[in-house]
C-alpha positions as a printed Julia matrix, in Angstrom:
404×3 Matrix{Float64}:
   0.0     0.0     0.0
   3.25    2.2     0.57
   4.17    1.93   -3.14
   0.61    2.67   -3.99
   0.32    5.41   -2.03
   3.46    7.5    -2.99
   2.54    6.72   -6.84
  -1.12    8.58   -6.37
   1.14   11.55   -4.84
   3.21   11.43   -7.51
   0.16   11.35  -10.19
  -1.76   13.67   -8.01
   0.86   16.32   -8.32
   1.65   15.4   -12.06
  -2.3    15.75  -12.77
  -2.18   19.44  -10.94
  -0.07   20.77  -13.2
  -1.95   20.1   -16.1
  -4.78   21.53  -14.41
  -6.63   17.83  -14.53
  -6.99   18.25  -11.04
  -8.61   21.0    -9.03
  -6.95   21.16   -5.71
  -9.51   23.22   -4.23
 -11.86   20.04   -4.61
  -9.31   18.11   -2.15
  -8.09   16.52   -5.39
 -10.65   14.87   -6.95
 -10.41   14.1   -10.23
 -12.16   16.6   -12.75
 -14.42   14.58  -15.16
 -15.25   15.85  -18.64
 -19.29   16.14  -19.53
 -20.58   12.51  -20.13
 -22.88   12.43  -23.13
 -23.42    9.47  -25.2
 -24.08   11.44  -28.24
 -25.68   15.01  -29.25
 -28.76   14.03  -28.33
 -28.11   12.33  -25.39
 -29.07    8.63  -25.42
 -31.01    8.85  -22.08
 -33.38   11.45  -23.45
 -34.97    8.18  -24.25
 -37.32    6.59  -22.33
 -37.21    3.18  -22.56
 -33.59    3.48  -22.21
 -33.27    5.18  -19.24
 -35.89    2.89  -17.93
 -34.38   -0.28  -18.53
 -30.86    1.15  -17.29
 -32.59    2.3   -14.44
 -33.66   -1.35  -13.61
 -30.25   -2.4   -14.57
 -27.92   -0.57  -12.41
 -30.86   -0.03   -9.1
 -31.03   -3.9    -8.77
 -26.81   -3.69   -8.6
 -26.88   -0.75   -6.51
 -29.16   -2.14   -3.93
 -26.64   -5.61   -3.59
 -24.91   -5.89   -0.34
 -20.98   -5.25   -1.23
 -19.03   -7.78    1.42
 -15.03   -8.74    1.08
 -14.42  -12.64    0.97
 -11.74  -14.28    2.29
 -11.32  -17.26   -0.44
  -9.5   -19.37    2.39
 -11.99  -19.52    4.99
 -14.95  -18.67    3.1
 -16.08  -15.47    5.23
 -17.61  -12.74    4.77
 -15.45   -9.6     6.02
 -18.12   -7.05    6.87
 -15.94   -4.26    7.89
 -13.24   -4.22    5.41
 -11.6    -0.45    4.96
 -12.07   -0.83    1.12
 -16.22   -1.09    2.3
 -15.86    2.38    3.53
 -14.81    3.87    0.09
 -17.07    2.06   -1.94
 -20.09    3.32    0.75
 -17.86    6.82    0.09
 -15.84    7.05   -2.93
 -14.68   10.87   -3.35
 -16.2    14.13   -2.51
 -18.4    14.36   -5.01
 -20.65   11.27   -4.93
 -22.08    8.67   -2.68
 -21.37    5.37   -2.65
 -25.18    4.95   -4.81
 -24.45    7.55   -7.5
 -20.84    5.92   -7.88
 -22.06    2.34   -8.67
 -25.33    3.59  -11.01
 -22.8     5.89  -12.96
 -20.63    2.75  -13.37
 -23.07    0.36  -14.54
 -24.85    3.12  -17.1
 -21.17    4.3   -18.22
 -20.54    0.48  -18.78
 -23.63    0.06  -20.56
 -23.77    2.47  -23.05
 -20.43    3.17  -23.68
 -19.14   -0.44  -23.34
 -16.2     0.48  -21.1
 -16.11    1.87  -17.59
 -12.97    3.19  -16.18
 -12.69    3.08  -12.88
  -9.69    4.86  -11.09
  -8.53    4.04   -7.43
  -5.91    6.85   -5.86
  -5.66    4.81   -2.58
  -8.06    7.23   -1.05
 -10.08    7.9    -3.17
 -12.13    5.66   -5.78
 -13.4     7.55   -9.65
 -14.8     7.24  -12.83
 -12.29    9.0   -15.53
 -13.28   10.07  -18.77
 -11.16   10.37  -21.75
  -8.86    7.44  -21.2
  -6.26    6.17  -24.04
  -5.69    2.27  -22.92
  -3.03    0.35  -25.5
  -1.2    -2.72  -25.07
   2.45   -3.29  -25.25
   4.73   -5.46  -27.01
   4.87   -7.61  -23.59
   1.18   -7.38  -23.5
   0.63   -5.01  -20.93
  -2.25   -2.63  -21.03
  -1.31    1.56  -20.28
  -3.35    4.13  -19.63
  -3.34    8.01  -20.63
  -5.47   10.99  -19.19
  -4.89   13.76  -21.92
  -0.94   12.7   -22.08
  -0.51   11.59  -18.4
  -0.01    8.29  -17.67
  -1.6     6.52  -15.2
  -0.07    3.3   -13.16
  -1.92    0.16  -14.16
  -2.09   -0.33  -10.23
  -4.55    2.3   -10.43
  -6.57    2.15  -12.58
  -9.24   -0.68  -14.18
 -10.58   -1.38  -18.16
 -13.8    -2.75  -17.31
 -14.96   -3.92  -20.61
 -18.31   -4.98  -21.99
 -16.75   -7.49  -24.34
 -17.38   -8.44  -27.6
 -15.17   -9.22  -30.13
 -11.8    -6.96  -29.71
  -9.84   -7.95  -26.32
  -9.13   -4.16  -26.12
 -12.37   -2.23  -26.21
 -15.68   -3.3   -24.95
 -19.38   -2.5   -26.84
 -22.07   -0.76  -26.04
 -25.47    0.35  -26.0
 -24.29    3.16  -28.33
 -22.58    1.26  -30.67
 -25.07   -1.78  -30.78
 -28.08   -0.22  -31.19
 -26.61    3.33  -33.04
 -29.41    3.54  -35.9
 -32.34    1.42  -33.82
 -31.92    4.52  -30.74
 -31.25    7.66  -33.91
 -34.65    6.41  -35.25
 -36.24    6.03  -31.86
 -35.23    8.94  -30.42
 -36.06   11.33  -33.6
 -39.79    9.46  -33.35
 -40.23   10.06  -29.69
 -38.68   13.68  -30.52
 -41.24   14.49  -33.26
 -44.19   13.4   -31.06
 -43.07   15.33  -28.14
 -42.34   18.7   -30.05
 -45.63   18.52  -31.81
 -47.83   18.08  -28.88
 -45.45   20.23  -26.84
 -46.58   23.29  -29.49
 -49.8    22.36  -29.12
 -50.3    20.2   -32.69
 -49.28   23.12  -34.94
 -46.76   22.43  -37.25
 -46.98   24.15  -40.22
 -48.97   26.52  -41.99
 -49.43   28.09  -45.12
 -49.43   31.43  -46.5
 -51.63   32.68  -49.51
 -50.8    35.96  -51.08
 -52.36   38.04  -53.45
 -48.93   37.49  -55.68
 -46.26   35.31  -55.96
 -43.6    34.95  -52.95
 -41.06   37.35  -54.68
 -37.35   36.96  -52.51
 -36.85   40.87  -53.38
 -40.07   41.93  -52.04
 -39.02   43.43  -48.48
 -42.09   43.62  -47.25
 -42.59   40.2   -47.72
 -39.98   39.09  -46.51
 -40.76   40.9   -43.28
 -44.19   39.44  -42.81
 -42.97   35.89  -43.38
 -40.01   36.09  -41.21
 -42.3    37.52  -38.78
 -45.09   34.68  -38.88
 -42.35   32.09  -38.88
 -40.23   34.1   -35.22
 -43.98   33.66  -33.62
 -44.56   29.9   -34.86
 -41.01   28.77  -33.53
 -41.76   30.77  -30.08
 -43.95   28.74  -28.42
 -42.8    26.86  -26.28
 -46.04   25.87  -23.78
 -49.15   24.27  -25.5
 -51.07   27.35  -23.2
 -49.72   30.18  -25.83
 -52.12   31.65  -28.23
 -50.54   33.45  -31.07
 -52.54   36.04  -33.53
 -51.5    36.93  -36.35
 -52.41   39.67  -37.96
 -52.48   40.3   -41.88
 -53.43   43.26  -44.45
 -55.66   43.06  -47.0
 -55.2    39.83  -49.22
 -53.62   37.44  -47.15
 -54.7    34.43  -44.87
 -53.15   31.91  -43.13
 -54.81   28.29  -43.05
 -54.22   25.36  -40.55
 -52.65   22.6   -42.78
 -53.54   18.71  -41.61
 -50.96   17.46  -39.39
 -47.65   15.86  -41.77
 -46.94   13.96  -38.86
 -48.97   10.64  -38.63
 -49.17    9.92  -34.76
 -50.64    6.35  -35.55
 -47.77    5.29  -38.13
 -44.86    6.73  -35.61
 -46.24    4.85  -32.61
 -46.58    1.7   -34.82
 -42.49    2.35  -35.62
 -41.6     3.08  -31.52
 -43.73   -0.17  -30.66
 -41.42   -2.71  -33.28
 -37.96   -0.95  -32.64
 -38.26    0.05  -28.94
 -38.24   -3.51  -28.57
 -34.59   -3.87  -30.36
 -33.5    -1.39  -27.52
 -33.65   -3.85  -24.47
 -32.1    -6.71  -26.88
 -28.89   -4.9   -26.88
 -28.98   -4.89  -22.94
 -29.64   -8.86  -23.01
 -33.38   -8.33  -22.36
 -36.67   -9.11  -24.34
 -38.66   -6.17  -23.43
 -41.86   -7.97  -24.13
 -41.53  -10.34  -22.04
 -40.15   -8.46  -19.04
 -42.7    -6.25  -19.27
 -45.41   -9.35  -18.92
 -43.62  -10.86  -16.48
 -43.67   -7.27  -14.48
 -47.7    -6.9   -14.49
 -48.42  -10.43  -12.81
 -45.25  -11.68  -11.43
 -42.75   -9.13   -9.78
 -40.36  -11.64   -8.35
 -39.53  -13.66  -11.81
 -39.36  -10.62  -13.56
 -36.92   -9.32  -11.1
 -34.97  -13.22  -11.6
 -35.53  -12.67  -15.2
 -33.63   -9.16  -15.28
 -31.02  -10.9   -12.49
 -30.18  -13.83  -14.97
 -29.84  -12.32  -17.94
 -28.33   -9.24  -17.38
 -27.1    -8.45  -14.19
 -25.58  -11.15  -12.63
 -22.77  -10.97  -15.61
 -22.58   -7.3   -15.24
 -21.46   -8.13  -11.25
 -19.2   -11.27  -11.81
 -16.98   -8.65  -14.14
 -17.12   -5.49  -11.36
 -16.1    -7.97   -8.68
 -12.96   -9.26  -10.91
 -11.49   -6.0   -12.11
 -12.86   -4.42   -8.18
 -10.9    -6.7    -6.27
  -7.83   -6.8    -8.53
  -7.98   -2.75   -8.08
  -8.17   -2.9    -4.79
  -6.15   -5.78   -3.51
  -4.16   -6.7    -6.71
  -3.67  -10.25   -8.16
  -1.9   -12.29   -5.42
  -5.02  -11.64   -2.78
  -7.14  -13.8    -1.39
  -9.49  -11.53   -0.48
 -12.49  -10.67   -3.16
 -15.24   -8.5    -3.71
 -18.63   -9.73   -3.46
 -21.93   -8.07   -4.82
 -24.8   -10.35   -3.08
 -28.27   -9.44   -3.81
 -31.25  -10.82   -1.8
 -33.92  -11.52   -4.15
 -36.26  -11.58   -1.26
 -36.41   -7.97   -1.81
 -38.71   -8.64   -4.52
 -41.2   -11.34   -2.91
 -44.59  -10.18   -1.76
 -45.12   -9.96    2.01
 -47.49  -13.02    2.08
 -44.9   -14.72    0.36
 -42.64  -14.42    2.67
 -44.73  -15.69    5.82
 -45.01  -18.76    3.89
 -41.38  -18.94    2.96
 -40.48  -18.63    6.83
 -42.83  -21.06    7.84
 -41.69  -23.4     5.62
 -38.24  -22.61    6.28
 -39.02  -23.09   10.14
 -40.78  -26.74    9.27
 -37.88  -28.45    7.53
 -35.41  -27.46   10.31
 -33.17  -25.16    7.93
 -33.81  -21.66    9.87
 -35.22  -21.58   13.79
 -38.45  -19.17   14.07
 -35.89  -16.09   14.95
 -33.89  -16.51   11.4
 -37.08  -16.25    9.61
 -38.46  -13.42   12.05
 -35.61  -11.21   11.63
 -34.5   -12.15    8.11
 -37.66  -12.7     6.03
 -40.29  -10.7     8.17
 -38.51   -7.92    9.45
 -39.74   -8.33   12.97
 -36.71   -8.74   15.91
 -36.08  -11.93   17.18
 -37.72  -13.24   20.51
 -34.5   -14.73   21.74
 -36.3   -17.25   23.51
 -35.71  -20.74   24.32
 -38.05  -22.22   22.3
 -37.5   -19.54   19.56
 -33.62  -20.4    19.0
 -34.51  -23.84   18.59
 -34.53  -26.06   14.89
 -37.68  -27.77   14.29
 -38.73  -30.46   11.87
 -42.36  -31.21   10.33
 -43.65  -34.95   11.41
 -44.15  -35.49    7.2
 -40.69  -34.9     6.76
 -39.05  -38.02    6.97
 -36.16  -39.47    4.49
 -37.79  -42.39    2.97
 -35.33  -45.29    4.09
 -36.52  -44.4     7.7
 -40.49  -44.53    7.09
 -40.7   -48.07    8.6
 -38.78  -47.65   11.83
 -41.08  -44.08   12.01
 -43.72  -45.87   11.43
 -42.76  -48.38   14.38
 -41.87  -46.26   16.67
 -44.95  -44.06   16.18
 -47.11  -47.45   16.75
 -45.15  -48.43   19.9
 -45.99  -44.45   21.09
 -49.65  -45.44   20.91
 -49.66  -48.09   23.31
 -46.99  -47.0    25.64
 -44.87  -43.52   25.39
 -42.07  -44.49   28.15
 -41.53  -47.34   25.99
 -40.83  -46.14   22.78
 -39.06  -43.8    24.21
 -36.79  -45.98   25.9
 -36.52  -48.25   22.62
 -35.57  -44.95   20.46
 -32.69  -43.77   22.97
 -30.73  -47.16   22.64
């Protein structure tokens, strides 16, 4: 940790003087304006939707550190406290979303560690060497490989990851220019053009005209709230009529229902039937979402995670655990606890405390493992059934029988 340490001075100082670091944020890295593209993919809804599925069902996991020896859980690992706060500027819940969505669209997520401090950098030139060694640059400076992690959404190239912006490029333009349309027309109330009769020809030398139809046009393009009311008034000889609508609202919604379903194919998700599977069953649409997409998504975090923080020759590892429980019904849940409490796995305080909420008794009787009667392994039925027959006619008996 020594070596690490006096390498994020040294960077830290290198990055101040190219004024890639403000100092009077403590030193936290200054990160360029994340936009997918000029319109910004997650202007879109279904997007930002499904993303927002994505990287809440990651964010609400329970981080833990595992010793691979013994098998434990470390609960109070130091690197816990930076993940819970990475830097200045986020909390530990902003920090993992803007991971995941960063890794998402963009395919690659770069995640950089200053033994403090934990960030997401922008702008990061990553080439391999002749010995096969990845290196990193930050507009010219280079960054330690002990710092930093490529967290890749891989395809096909070993050195760049894909993405939601790359996959689906011309499925979100099209979407996005549809859902665009429809919002700007309604937004302006449903008046999109309009057309202007004169008593002559438009004449491009004719000032005057000029005047009036740059005029009519700077009052169309002003509103901006579907309350505004513009009149227009004209001189002798001209009118303005509404046109019909060029936009047909049945024909775009027809487009945004067949190619908003490409969008959650390029996450690993059939939007049809999550959506199904979110209206009548909440927990297998929640398993659905876990198995396809983001258990995957936390297998690679915890790799590249706990080689960033504890390099390659640890045994310790980063562990995202979620508790699909979160996503069970209450009534479910009594049932799972009884049952749970039946086949002797938890004792009535386990399932009070873990799967109801409630705090345990810490009671005799509720500390204790208990087993259901028609529970019994099948090469034991007869000697059950024996010993329940020899109960019947005399208890001390069978009781005596069953202790030797």
């Amino acid at each position: 940790m020594g070596i690490r340490n006096w390498f994020s001075r040294k960077l830290v100082r290198q990055l101040e003087k190219r004024g890639l670091i403000d100092a009077s944020l403590g030193g936290s890295v200054r990160l360029n304006g994340w936009f997918a593209n000029d319109e910004n993919i997650l202007h879109s809804s279904d997007v930002y939707e499904l993303l927002q599925d994505i990287s809440n069902q990651i964010t609400l996991a329970q981080i833990v550190v595992e010793d691979q020896e013994t098998g434990k859980d470390i609960t109070k690992h130091p690197i816990l406290k930076v993940l819970r706060k990475p830097n200045k500027y986020l909390t530990g819940t902003e920090f993992m979303k803007l991971m995941v969505n960063i890794y998402l669209v963009e395919g690659e997520v770069f995640p950089f560690y200053t033994g403090k401090e934990i960030h997401i950098v922008s702008n990061v030139d990553a080439e391999l060497d002749d010995n096969l060694e990845e290196h990193f640059k930050i507009n010219g400076t280079e960054i330690p490989s002990k710092m930093i992690r490529h967290i890749k959404n891989i395809g096909l190239n070993h050195l760049k990851g894909v993405g939601l912006k790359q996959l689906g490029r011309d499925t979100l333009e099209g979407v996005m220019s549809a859902e665009k349309v429809l919002t700007d027309k309604y937004k302006k109330g449903g008046i999109l053009a309009f057309l202007l009769k004169l008593d002559a020809h438009i004449n491009p030398k004719n000032g005057a005209q000029s005047i009036l139809i740059n005029s009519i046009l700077d009052q169309l393009e002003g509103i901006d709230d579907s309350r505004t009311i513009k009149l227009i008034p004209l001189g002798k000889g001209y009118l303005i009529d509404e046109l019909k609508s060029p936009i047909d609202d049945a024909k775009i919604l027809s487009y945004l229902n067949v190619y908003k379903k490409d969008l959650g194919k390029f996450l690993n998700i059939d939007v049809e039937t999550y959506r199904a599977m979110l209206k009548t069953d909440l927990e297998k649409a929640m398993m659905y979402l876990h198995n396809k997409s983001v258990k995957s998504i936390m297998q690679n975090f915890e790799d590249h995670l706990s080689l960033l923080f504890f390099g390659p020759n640890s045994n310790l590892r980063l562990k995202f655990k979620i508790n699909i429980l979160d996503f069970v019904p209450y009534s479910t849940k009594t049932n799972i606890a009884y049952n749970l409490v039946r086949t002797m796995v938890a004792t009535p305080d386990d399932a009070r405390d873990y799967l109801l909420g409630f705090d345990r008794l810490f009671t005799e009787e509720s500390m204790k493992l208990y087993i259901s009667k028609d529970l019994i392994a099948g090469e034991d039925i007869n000697k059950a059934t024996d010993d329940s027959l020899k109960g019947g006619d005399d208890g001390g008996q069978a009781k005596g029988d069953s202790d030797t």
